Coordinates of C-alpha atoms in Angstrom, one line a residue:
H1 CA 61.2 -36.5 22.4
G2 CA 61.9 -40.1 23.7
K3 CA 65.2 -41.9 23.4
H4 CA 66.1 -44.1 20.5
C5 CA 67.4 -47.5 21.4
F6 CA 69.2 -50.4 19.7
K7 CA 70.4 -53.8 20.9
D8 CA 74.1 -54.5 20.7
I9 CA 75.5 -58.0 19.9
N10 CA 75.3 -58.9 23.6
D11 CA 71.5 -58.1 23.6
Q12 CA 72.2 -55.0 25.8
T13 CA 69.9 -52.0 25.1
Q14 CA 71.9 -48.9 24.1
S15 CA 70.1 -45.6 24.0
I16 CA 70.8 -42.6 21.8
N17 CA 69.6 -39.0 22.5
P18 CA 67.5 -38.0 19.4
L19 CA 67.4 -34.3 20.0
S20 CA 67.9 -32.5 16.7
N21 CA 71.0 -30.6 17.9
T22 CA 72.6 -33.7 19.4
K23 CA 74.6 -36.0 17.2
F24 CA 76.3 -39.2 18.2
I25 CA 79.3 -41.3 17.3
I26 CA 79.3 -45.0 17.9
K27 CA 82.3 -47.2 17.6
F28 CA 82.0 -51.0 17.3
E29 CA 84.6 -53.7 17.6
K30 CA 85.1 -55.9 14.5
N31 CA 82.6 -58.4 15.9
W32 CA 80.0 -55.6 16.3
N33 CA 80.3 -55.4 20.1
L34 CA 79.7 -51.8 21.2
L35 CA 83.1 -50.3 22.1
W36 CA 81.8 -46.8 23.0
K37 CA 79.3 -44.1 22.1
K38 CA 79.6 -40.4 22.5
D39 CA 76.8 -37.8 22.3
I40 CA 77.9 -34.4 21.0
D41 CA 75.6 -31.5 21.6
F42 CA 76.5 -29.4 18.5
W43 CA 74.5 -26.3 19.7
T44 CA 76.3 -26.2 23.0
D45 CA 79.7 -27.5 22.0
Y46 CA 80.1 -26.6 18.3
S47 CA 76.9 -25.2 16.6
C48 CA 77.8 -27.5 13.8
L49 CA 76.9 -26.8 10.3
G50 CA 78.7 -29.8 8.9
A51 CA 81.1 -32.5 10.0
S52 CA 83.2 -35.3 8.6
I53 CA 84.7 -38.3 10.5
Y54 CA 88.2 -39.9 9.9
S55 CA 90.3 -42.5 11.8
D56 CA 94.0 -43.0 12.1
N57 CA 96.2 -46.1 12.3
N58 CA 95.6 -46.4 16.1
G59 CA 91.8 -46.3 15.7
D60 CA 91.5 -42.8 17.1
V61 CA 88.6 -40.8 15.6
Y62 CA 88.8 -37.3 14.2
V63 CA 85.8 -35.1 13.6
T64 CA 86.3 -32.0 11.4
G65 CA 83.6 -29.5 10.7
I66 CA 82.3 -26.0 10.0
N67 CA 80.6 -24.2 12.9
Q68 CA 79.4 -20.9 14.3
T69 CA 79.8 -19.5 17.8
S70 CA 79.4 -16.3 19.8
E71 CA 83.2 -16.4 20.1
N72 CA 83.5 -15.4 16.5
S73 CA 83.5 -11.6 16.6
L74 CA 82.8 -11.3 12.9
N75 CA 79.9 -13.7 13.0
H76 CA 81.3 -15.9 10.2
N77 CA 81.7 -19.7 10.1
H78 CA 84.9 -21.2 11.4
F79 CA 86.6 -24.6 11.5
Y80 CA 87.2 -27.2 14.2
I81 CA 89.1 -30.5 14.6
L82 CA 88.1 -32.8 17.4
K83 CA 90.1 -36.0 18.2
L84 CA 88.6 -38.8 20.3
D85 CA 90.5 -41.7 21.8
G86 CA 89.6 -44.8 19.7
K87 CA 89.5 -47.1 22.8
T88 CA 87.4 -44.9 25.1
G89 CA 85.7 -42.1 23.1
N90 CA 87.3 -39.5 25.4
T91 CA 88.3 -36.2 23.9
L92 CA 92.0 -36.0 23.2
F93 CA 92.0 -32.5 21.8
K94 CA 89.7 -29.9 20.2
N95 CA 91.2 -27.2 18.0
D96 CA 88.8 -24.4 17.1
Y97 CA 90.0 -21.9 14.5
I98 CA 88.1 -18.7 15.1
D99 CA 87.5 -16.3 12.1
V100 CA 88.5 -18.9 9.6
G101 CA 85.7 -19.6 7.2
V102 CA 85.5 -22.9 5.2
Y103 CA 83.4 -23.7 2.2
S104 CA 84.6 -27.3 2.2
S105 CA 87.3 -29.5 3.6
F106 CA 89.1 -32.8 3.0
S107 CA 91.4 -34.6 5.5
L108 CA 93.7 -37.6 5.6
V109 CA 96.1 -39.3 8.0
D110 CA 99.6 -40.5 7.1
A111 CA 101.5 -43.6 8.4
Q112 CA 102.9 -41.6 11.3
N113 CA 99.4 -40.5 12.3
N114 CA 99.9 -36.9 11.2
F115 CA 96.6 -35.3 10.3
Y116 CA 96.3 -33.2 7.1
V117 CA 93.5 -30.8 6.4
F118 CA 92.8 -29.3 3.0
L119 CA 90.5 -26.3 3.2
D120 CA 88.6 -24.4 0.5
S121 CA 88.7 -21.4 2.7
Y122 CA 88.5 -17.7 3.3
A123 CA 90.2 -15.6 6.0
D124 CA 88.3 -12.9 7.9
K125 CA 91.6 -11.2 8.3
N126 CA 94.7 -10.8 6.0
N127 CA 96.1 -14.2 7.0
Y128 CA 95.3 -17.5 8.8
S129 CA 96.8 -18.3 12.2
Y130 CA 96.7 -22.0 13.2
E131 CA 98.4 -22.1 16.7
G132 CA 101.7 -20.5 15.6
V133 CA 101.5 -21.5 11.9
N134 CA 100.7 -18.4 9.9
I135 CA 99.6 -18.6 6.3
N136 CA 99.0 -15.5 4.0
S137 CA 95.6 -15.2 2.4
K138 CA 95.4 -14.7 -1.4
Q139 CA 92.9 -12.6 -3.3
G140 CA 90.1 -14.6 -4.9
G141 CA 90.1 -17.5 -2.5
D142 CA 92.4 -19.9 -0.7
T143 CA 93.2 -23.6 -0.8
V144 CA 95.0 -24.1 2.6
M145 CA 96.9 -27.2 3.6
L146 CA 97.5 -27.7 7.3
K147 CA 99.5 -30.5 8.9
L148 CA 99.0 -31.4 12.6
D149 CA 100.9 -34.0 14.6
S150 CA 99.0 -36.7 16.5
S151 CA 98.6 -34.4 19.6
G152 CA 96.9 -31.7 17.5
K153 CA 99.8 -29.3 17.3
S154 CA 99.9 -27.4 14.0
I155 CA 103.4 -28.1 12.5
R156 CA 103.1 -26.8 8.9
G157 CA 100.8 -25.1 6.5
K158 CA 100.7 -23.4 3.2
N159 CA 98.3 -21.7 0.7
C160 CA 98.4 -23.9 -2.4

């Protein structure tokens, strides 16, 4: 495997690691100057089965997804939220919710940069625990709403 490359607006060569387990996020300025790029090794970091990308009013980037890991004692899927600094690409927080399976998810950001996640979900236990926010599971499936503040702290949740 060689590296994939592209030229940015300043004619600088930028390389991207093309390995199948490595994904990348590239952020450009409005004039298409490269602001930053981040390689994420999903096998090592997240064993990602699927991911979505969102941004907030500050330009910070959220990656949400479904993954698997050896940390998951029941060997089911679970859910993560990764927030990257919009100016640098540095990781601001990573929340990894073990033993919470997700069939699908949808997220949005409000005017105060609170992050909402809506999960078509199933719990591997009798309830969900999101860093101190506990939500009871229902028979026959769950539609969970979780609200996080801009620092990644879970502040509210419910089963709809």
